[in-house]
Amino acid sequence: MTRLLEILIALAITAVMFLVIGVLLPSSRSLEEKVETNRRQTIVFDTINSFRRFDDWHPFAAQDPRIKIQLSGPDSGVGAKMSYDSSVKNIGTGTWEIVESEPRSKVAYAIENEQRGSNKRSEFTLRPTGRSGRNIEITQTYNVDYGWDLLGRYAGLYVARNVGDNIETGLKRLSNMLASVPNVDYAIEGSSLRDLAATELPAEHLLMVKAGAIERSNDAIMASMKDNMEWINRTLAANRLQAAGPMRIITSELGRETYTFDIAVPVRAGGAAAAADASAEGETAAAAPAATDASQPLTGLQLLGPVEYVHSPPVRVAKARYTGFMAELDNVRNALRAWAMTQGHEVVGRPFENYDNGIDAAFTAEGEYEVFWTLKQ
Protein backbone atom coordinates (compact mmCIF):
# COMPACT_ATOMS: atom_id res chain seq x y z
CA MET A 1 0.00 0.00 0.00
CA THR A 2 2.85 2.34 0.87
CA ARG A 3 4.50 1.55 -2.45
CA LEU A 4 1.30 2.39 -4.38
CA LEU A 5 0.97 5.65 -2.48
CA GLU A 6 4.53 6.58 -3.37
CA ILE A 7 3.82 5.92 -7.03
CA LEU A 8 0.67 8.04 -6.96
CA ILE A 9 2.50 10.89 -5.25
CA ALA A 10 5.32 10.69 -7.82
CA LEU A 11 2.78 10.80 -10.67
CA ALA A 12 1.02 13.75 -9.08
CA ILE A 13 4.29 15.62 -8.69
CA THR A 14 5.17 14.81 -12.33
CA ALA A 15 1.78 16.02 -13.52
CA VAL A 16 2.10 19.22 -11.53
CA MET A 17 5.61 19.80 -12.88
CA PHE A 18 4.34 19.15 -16.42
CA LEU A 19 1.59 21.70 -15.96
CA VAL A 20 3.81 24.29 -14.31
CA ILE A 21 6.57 23.98 -16.89
CA GLY A 22 4.03 23.92 -19.71
CA VAL A 23 2.43 27.13 -18.47
CA LEU A 24 5.85 28.77 -18.20
CA LEU A 25 6.90 27.74 -21.72
CA PRO A 26 6.32 30.29 -24.53
CA SER A 27 2.89 30.19 -26.13
CA SER A 28 4.41 30.96 -29.52
CA ARG A 29 7.69 30.46 -31.36
CA SER A 30 9.55 32.52 -33.96
CA LEU A 31 12.48 31.57 -36.17
CA GLU A 32 14.62 33.57 -38.59
CA GLU A 33 17.27 32.58 -41.13
CA LYS A 34 19.05 34.60 -43.82
CA VAL A 35 20.94 33.99 -47.02
CA GLU A 36 22.42 36.31 -49.65
CA THR A 37 22.31 36.07 -53.43
CA ASN A 38 23.68 38.16 -56.27
CA ARG A 39 20.63 37.53 -58.49
CA ARG A 40 18.41 40.45 -59.43
CA GLN A 41 15.61 41.31 -57.04
CA THR A 42 13.00 40.68 -59.73
CA ILE A 43 14.28 37.13 -60.23
CA VAL A 44 14.23 36.35 -56.50
CA PHE A 45 10.77 37.82 -55.98
CA ASP A 46 9.16 36.08 -58.95
CA THR A 47 10.63 32.75 -57.84
CA ILE A 48 9.14 32.87 -54.34
CA ASN A 49 5.92 34.62 -55.40
CA SER A 50 4.61 31.38 -56.89
CA PHE A 51 4.90 27.65 -56.26
CA ARG A 52 6.06 26.72 -59.75
CA ARG A 53 9.61 26.12 -58.52
CA PHE A 54 8.75 25.19 -54.93
CA ASP A 55 9.96 21.62 -55.26
CA ASP A 56 13.26 22.87 -56.73
CA TRP A 57 14.26 24.73 -53.56
CA HIS A 58 12.16 23.55 -50.62
CA PRO A 59 13.61 20.46 -48.85
CA PHE A 60 10.32 18.53 -49.02
CA ALA A 61 11.12 17.21 -52.51
CA ALA A 62 14.65 16.25 -51.46
CA GLN A 63 13.35 14.43 -48.38
CA ASP A 64 10.65 12.63 -50.35
CA PRO A 65 11.11 12.38 -54.15
CA ARG A 66 7.65 10.76 -54.34
CA ILE A 67 5.84 13.63 -52.63
CA LYS A 68 2.60 14.61 -54.38
CA ILE A 69 2.25 18.34 -54.97
CA GLN A 70 -0.85 20.02 -56.39
CA LEU A 71 -1.16 23.69 -57.28
CA SER A 72 -4.38 25.70 -57.28
CA GLY A 73 -5.54 29.30 -57.43
CA PRO A 74 -3.75 31.96 -59.49
CA ASP A 75 -0.30 31.25 -60.93
CA SER A 76 1.35 33.71 -58.56
CA GLY A 77 0.64 36.24 -55.85
CA VAL A 78 -2.08 36.24 -53.22
CA GLY A 79 -4.31 33.18 -53.48
CA ALA A 80 -1.74 30.89 -55.08
CA LYS A 81 -1.88 27.63 -53.15
CA MET A 82 0.19 24.46 -52.90
CA SER A 83 -1.10 21.22 -51.35
CA TYR A 84 1.23 18.33 -50.58
CA ASP A 85 0.89 14.72 -49.49
CA SER A 86 3.82 12.61 -48.36
CA SER A 87 4.22 9.20 -46.78
CA VAL A 88 7.27 10.50 -44.92
CA LYS A 89 6.19 11.02 -41.30
CA ASN A 90 8.03 14.29 -40.77
CA ILE A 91 6.30 15.82 -43.83
CA GLY A 92 2.79 14.36 -43.87
CA THR A 93 0.09 16.44 -45.55
CA GLY A 94 -0.60 20.13 -45.60
CA THR A 95 -0.91 23.35 -47.58
CA TRP A 96 1.00 26.57 -48.21
CA GLU A 97 -0.93 29.60 -49.47
CA ILE A 98 0.35 33.05 -50.39
CA VAL A 99 -1.57 35.52 -48.24
CA GLU A 100 0.53 38.64 -48.72
CA SER A 101 2.65 39.80 -51.64
CA GLU A 102 4.45 43.13 -51.94
CA PRO A 103 6.20 43.51 -55.31
CA ARG A 104 9.94 42.88 -55.11
CA SER A 105 10.02 43.04 -51.31
CA LYS A 106 7.87 40.52 -49.41
CA VAL A 107 5.92 37.27 -49.77
CA ALA A 108 4.05 35.68 -46.85
CA TYR A 109 2.59 32.17 -46.69
CA ALA A 110 -0.10 30.74 -44.43
CA ILE A 111 0.80 27.15 -43.53
CA GLU A 112 -1.47 24.32 -42.43
CA ASN A 113 -0.05 20.92 -41.52
CA GLU A 114 -0.34 18.05 -39.04
CA GLN A 115 2.11 19.52 -36.55
CA ARG A 116 0.84 21.17 -33.38
CA GLY A 117 0.16 24.88 -33.39
CA SER A 118 -2.00 27.39 -35.24
CA ASN A 119 -1.60 30.60 -37.23
CA LYS A 120 1.53 29.19 -38.85
CA ARG A 121 3.11 31.72 -41.14
CA SER A 122 6.36 31.90 -43.09
CA GLU A 123 7.48 35.19 -44.55
CA PHE A 124 10.23 36.11 -47.01
CA THR A 125 11.59 39.65 -47.14
CA LEU A 126 14.08 40.92 -49.71
CA ARG A 127 16.54 43.71 -49.05
CA PRO A 128 19.28 45.06 -51.33
CA THR A 129 22.66 44.81 -49.67
CA GLY A 130 26.36 44.92 -50.49
CA ARG A 131 28.13 47.44 -52.68
CA SER A 132 25.58 49.64 -54.49
CA GLY A 133 22.86 47.22 -53.38
CA ARG A 134 23.93 44.66 -55.97
CA ASN A 135 23.15 41.68 -53.76
CA ILE A 136 19.85 40.67 -52.21
CA GLU A 137 19.51 39.54 -48.61
CA ILE A 138 16.72 36.97 -48.31
CA THR A 139 15.27 36.67 -44.81
CA GLN A 140 12.80 33.89 -44.02
CA THR A 141 10.84 33.90 -40.77
CA TYR A 142 8.50 31.33 -39.28
CA ASN A 143 5.89 31.98 -36.59
CA VAL A 144 3.52 29.58 -34.82
CA ASP A 145 1.04 29.97 -31.94
CA TYR A 146 0.37 27.23 -29.34
CA GLY A 147 -1.98 29.10 -27.03
CA TRP A 148 -2.88 26.91 -24.05
CA ASP A 149 -2.00 23.70 -25.87
CA LEU A 150 0.65 22.57 -23.38
CA LEU A 151 1.73 19.66 -25.57
CA GLY A 152 2.18 22.20 -28.34
CA ARG A 153 4.34 24.36 -26.08
CA TYR A 154 6.55 21.36 -25.39
CA ALA A 155 6.66 20.63 -29.13
CA GLY A 156 7.87 24.20 -29.56
CA LEU A 157 11.08 23.19 -27.82
CA TYR A 158 12.02 21.29 -30.97
CA VAL A 159 10.72 23.68 -33.61
CA ALA A 160 14.17 25.19 -34.15
CA ARG A 161 15.52 21.71 -34.87
CA ASN A 162 12.66 20.55 -37.12
CA VAL A 163 11.29 23.61 -38.92
CA GLY A 164 14.49 25.59 -38.43
CA ASP A 165 16.64 22.98 -40.15
CA ASN A 166 14.20 22.92 -43.07
CA ILE A 167 14.35 26.71 -43.39
CA GLU A 168 18.14 26.71 -43.35
CA THR A 169 18.32 23.91 -45.92
CA GLY A 170 15.62 25.53 -48.08
CA LEU A 171 17.42 28.87 -48.21
CA LYS A 172 20.66 27.18 -49.26
CA ARG A 173 18.82 25.27 -51.99
CA LEU A 174 17.06 28.47 -53.07
CA SER A 175 20.39 30.31 -53.32
CA ASN A 176 21.93 27.49 -55.38
CA MET A 177 18.91 27.33 -57.66
CA LEU A 178 18.92 31.10 -58.23
CA ALA A 179 22.59 30.91 -59.24
CA SER A 180 21.56 28.92 -62.32
CA VAL A 181 19.26 31.72 -63.57
CA PRO A 182 20.78 34.31 -65.97
CA ASN A 183 21.31 37.44 -63.91
CA VAL A 184 19.25 39.76 -66.11
CA ASP A 185 16.41 41.93 -64.85
CA TYR A 186 13.57 41.42 -67.34
CA ALA A 187 11.30 43.92 -65.58
CA ILE A 188 13.38 47.11 -65.61
CA GLU A 189 11.13 50.15 -65.74
CA GLY A 190 11.23 51.77 -69.16
CA SER A 191 12.67 48.72 -70.92
CA SER A 192 11.38 47.96 -74.42
CA LEU A 193 11.26 44.25 -73.53
CA ARG A 194 7.57 43.45 -73.10
CA ASP A 195 4.75 40.90 -73.41
CA LEU A 196 6.64 37.98 -71.87
CA ALA A 197 4.53 34.83 -72.04
CA ALA A 198 4.53 31.09 -72.54
CA THR A 199 2.54 29.99 -75.57
CA GLU A 200 2.15 27.40 -78.30
CA LEU A 201 3.91 27.78 -81.65
CA PRO A 202 2.10 25.74 -84.31
CA ALA A 203 3.76 23.41 -86.80
CA GLU A 204 5.59 25.26 -89.58
CA HIS A 205 7.26 24.76 -92.96
CA LEU A 206 10.65 26.48 -92.96
CA LEU A 207 13.11 27.30 -95.70
CA MET A 208 16.50 27.59 -94.01
CA VAL A 209 20.12 28.48 -94.73
CA LYS A 210 22.99 27.79 -92.38
CA ALA A 211 24.94 31.03 -92.47
CA GLY A 212 27.88 29.59 -90.51
CA ALA A 213 30.32 31.60 -88.39
CA ILE A 214 30.18 35.22 -89.54
CA GLU A 215 32.54 37.96 -88.42
CA ARG A 216 30.98 39.99 -85.61
CA SER A 217 30.59 43.24 -87.48
CA ASN A 218 27.37 44.87 -88.58
CA ASP A 219 28.44 44.95 -92.22
CA ALA A 220 29.39 41.26 -92.35
CA ILE A 221 26.27 40.08 -90.52
CA MET A 222 23.96 42.27 -92.61
CA ALA A 223 25.57 41.10 -95.85
CA SER A 224 25.20 37.44 -94.85
CA MET A 225 21.54 37.91 -93.96
CA LYS A 226 20.76 39.64 -97.26
CA ASP A 227 22.72 37.19 -99.41
CA ASN A 228 21.09 34.15 -97.84
CA MET A 229 17.63 35.72 -97.93
CA GLU A 230 18.14 36.09 -101.69
CA TRP A 231 18.54 32.31 -101.97
CA ILE A 232 15.42 31.78 -99.87
CA ASN A 233 13.40 34.23 -101.97
CA ARG A 234 14.50 32.53 -105.17
CA THR A 235 13.47 29.17 -103.73
CA LEU A 236 10.11 30.61 -102.71
CA ALA A 237 9.49 31.76 -106.27
CA ALA A 238 10.74 28.53 -107.85
CA ASN A 239 8.28 26.48 -105.77
CA ARG A 240 5.32 28.86 -105.92
CA LEU A 241 5.48 29.35 -102.15
CA GLN A 242 4.66 32.40 -100.08
CA ALA A 243 6.36 33.64 -96.94
CA ALA A 244 4.14 32.95 -93.92
CA GLY A 245 6.07 35.29 -91.66
CA PRO A 246 9.14 37.53 -91.41
CA MET A 247 12.77 36.45 -91.58
CA ARG A 248 13.87 34.40 -88.60
CA ILE A 249 17.36 34.23 -87.11
CA ILE A 250 18.25 31.11 -85.10
CA THR A 251 21.32 31.60 -82.92
CA SER A 252 23.86 28.80 -82.51
CA GLU A 253 26.72 30.68 -80.87
CA LEU A 254 27.60 34.28 -80.20
CA GLY A 255 31.38 34.28 -79.83
CA ARG A 256 33.79 37.10 -79.19
CA GLU A 257 34.80 37.34 -82.86
CA THR A 258 32.10 35.46 -84.77
CA TYR A 259 28.34 34.98 -84.76
CA THR A 260 27.05 31.57 -85.87
CA PHE A 261 23.41 31.50 -86.92
CA ASP A 262 20.84 30.10 -89.33
CA ILE A 263 18.35 32.08 -91.40
CA ALA A 264 14.82 30.77 -91.87
CA VAL A 265 11.50 31.86 -93.30
CA PRO A 266 8.17 30.13 -92.54
CA VAL A 267 6.34 29.38 -95.79
CA ARG A 268 3.01 28.20 -97.15
CA ALA A 269 1.86 26.96 -100.53
CA GLY A 270 0.41 29.38 -103.09
CA GLY A 271 1.32 32.37 -105.19
CA ALA A 272 1.02 32.43 -108.96
CA ALA A 273 2.86 35.74 -108.92
CA ALA A 274 5.83 34.04 -107.33
CA ALA A 275 5.97 31.54 -110.15
CA ALA A 276 5.85 34.38 -112.69
CA ASP A 277 8.73 36.08 -110.91
CA ALA A 278 10.72 32.88 -111.05
CA SER A 279 10.16 32.58 -114.80
CA ALA A 280 11.18 36.20 -115.32
CA GLU A 281 14.45 35.50 -113.53
CA GLY A 282 15.15 32.44 -115.63
CA GLU A 283 14.33 29.91 -112.89
CA THR A 284 12.32 26.78 -113.55
CA ALA A 285 9.23 26.84 -111.37
CA ALA A 286 8.56 23.54 -109.61
CA ALA A 287 5.14 21.97 -109.42
CA ALA A 288 2.98 23.03 -106.49
CA PRO A 289 4.03 21.28 -103.26
CA ALA A 290 2.24 18.03 -102.54
CA ALA A 291 1.25 19.01 -98.99
CA THR A 292 -0.19 22.29 -97.76
CA ASP A 293 -1.23 21.20 -94.25
CA ALA A 294 1.38 22.51 -91.81
CA SER A 295 1.08 19.29 -89.81
CA GLN A 296 2.52 17.34 -92.76
CA PRO A 297 5.91 17.92 -94.46
CA LEU A 298 6.03 19.45 -97.93
CA THR A 299 7.32 17.18 -100.68
CA GLY A 300 8.70 17.73 -104.17
CA LEU A 301 10.47 21.00 -103.40
CA GLN A 302 13.19 22.41 -105.65
CA LEU A 303 15.84 23.71 -103.24
CA LEU A 304 18.27 26.24 -104.67
CA GLY A 305 21.84 26.85 -103.53
CA PRO A 306 22.32 26.36 -99.75
CA VAL A 307 18.58 26.34 -98.96
CA GLU A 308 17.23 23.47 -96.89
CA TYR A 309 13.67 22.52 -95.99
CA VAL A 310 12.70 21.83 -92.37
CA HIS A 311 9.34 20.76 -91.06
CA SER A 312 9.02 22.15 -87.53
CA PRO A 313 6.50 20.39 -85.24
CA PRO A 314 4.29 22.34 -82.83
CA VAL A 315 6.20 23.38 -79.71
CA ARG A 316 5.63 25.34 -76.55
CA VAL A 317 7.78 28.46 -76.33
CA ALA A 318 8.59 31.39 -74.11
CA LYS A 319 8.27 34.58 -76.12
CA ALA A 320 8.59 38.33 -75.79
CA ARG A 321 8.67 41.45 -77.94
CA TYR A 322 11.59 43.83 -78.11
CA THR A 323 12.46 47.11 -79.80
CA GLY A 324 16.08 48.11 -80.28
CA PHE A 325 19.38 47.24 -81.92
CA MET A 326 20.07 43.71 -83.11
CA ALA A 327 23.31 43.76 -81.08
CA GLU A 328 21.25 43.92 -77.88
CA LEU A 329 19.43 40.66 -78.55
CA ASP A 330 21.86 38.46 -76.63
CA ASN A 331 20.89 40.23 -73.42
CA VAL A 332 17.23 39.95 -74.42
CA ARG A 333 17.58 36.19 -74.91
CA ASN A 334 19.08 35.83 -71.45
CA ALA A 335 16.29 37.95 -69.99
CA LEU A 336 13.69 35.71 -71.61
CA ARG A 337 15.45 32.61 -70.30
CA ALA A 338 15.62 34.10 -66.80
CA TRP A 339 11.90 34.88 -66.91
CA ALA A 340 11.07 31.37 -68.13
CA MET A 341 13.07 29.78 -65.31
CA THR A 342 11.32 31.82 -62.62
CA GLN A 343 8.02 30.60 -64.08
CA GLY A 344 9.08 26.97 -63.62
CA HIS A 345 10.01 26.29 -67.26
CA GLU A 346 13.19 24.81 -68.72
CA VAL A 347 14.41 26.18 -72.03
CA VAL A 348 15.90 23.81 -74.61
CA GLY A 349 17.43 24.08 -78.06
CA ARG A 350 18.39 27.38 -79.66
CA PRO A 351 16.74 30.78 -79.24
CA PHE A 352 15.37 32.53 -82.32
CA GLU A 353 13.89 35.86 -83.34
CA ASN A 354 11.48 37.08 -85.98
CA TYR A 355 12.81 40.31 -87.53
CA ASP A 356 9.42 41.96 -87.85
CA ASN A 357 10.49 45.09 -89.76
CA GLY A 358 13.34 43.70 -91.80
CA ILE A 359 17.12 43.54 -91.89
CA ASP A 360 17.96 47.22 -92.33
CA ALA A 361 15.82 48.33 -89.39
CA ALA A 362 17.43 45.67 -87.19
CA PHE A 363 20.68 47.62 -87.19
CA THR A 364 18.95 50.72 -85.83
CA ALA A 365 17.18 51.58 -82.59
CA GLU A 366 13.86 50.96 -84.38
CA GLY A 367 14.39 47.22 -84.88
CA GLU A 368 11.28 45.21 -83.98
CA TYR A 369 11.61 41.58 -82.88
CA GLU A 370 9.58 38.73 -81.54
CA VAL A 371 11.96 36.64 -79.44
CA PHE A 372 11.42 32.92 -78.79
CA TRP A 373 12.97 30.11 -76.79
CA THR A 374 11.60 26.56 -76.92
CA LEU A 375 10.40 25.12 -73.61
CA LYS A 376 10.96 21.56 -72.50
CA GLN A 377 7.75 19.66 -73.10
PDB file of C-alpha atoms in Angstrom, residues 205 241 268-269 288-301 309:
ATOM      1  CA  HIS A 205       7.263  24.758 -92.956  1.00  0.00           C
ATOM      2  CA  LEU A 241       5.479  29.345-102.147  1.00  0.00           C
ATOM      3  CA  ARG A 268       3.008  28.197 -97.153  1.00  0.00           C
ATOM      4  CA  ALA A 269       1.863  26.965-100.534  1.00  0.00           C
ATOM      5  CA  ALA A 288       2.976  23.026-106.494  1.00  0.00           C
ATOM      6  CA  PRO A 289       4.033  21.280-103.256  1.00  0.00           C
ATOM      7  CA  ALA A 290       2.242  18.034-102.539  1.00  0.00           C
ATOM      8  CA  ALA A 291       1.251  19.013 -98.992  1.00  0.00           C
ATOM      9  CA  THR A 292      -0.187  22.290 -97.762  1.00  0.00           C
ATOM     10  CA  ASP A 293      -1.226  21.198 -94.254  1.00  0.00           C
ATOM     11  CA  ALA A 294       1.381  22.513 -91.807  1.00  0.00           C
ATOM     12  CA  SER A 295       1.079  19.293 -89.815  1.00  0.00           C
ATOM     13  CA  GLN A 296       2.520  17.343 -92.755  1.00  0.00           C
ATOM     14  CA  PRO A 297       5.911  17.922 -94.458  1.00  0.00           C
ATOM     15  CA  LEU A 298       6.032  19.447 -97.934  1.00  0.00           C
ATOM     16  CA  THR A 299       7.323  17.183-100.682  1.00  0.00           C
ATOM     17  CA  GLY A 300       8.700  17.729-104.167  1.00  0.00           C
ATOM     18  CA  LEU A 301      10.469  21.004-103.403  1.00  0.00           C
ATOM     19  CA  TYR A 309      13.673  22.518 -95.990  1.00  0.00           C
TER      20      TYR A 309
END
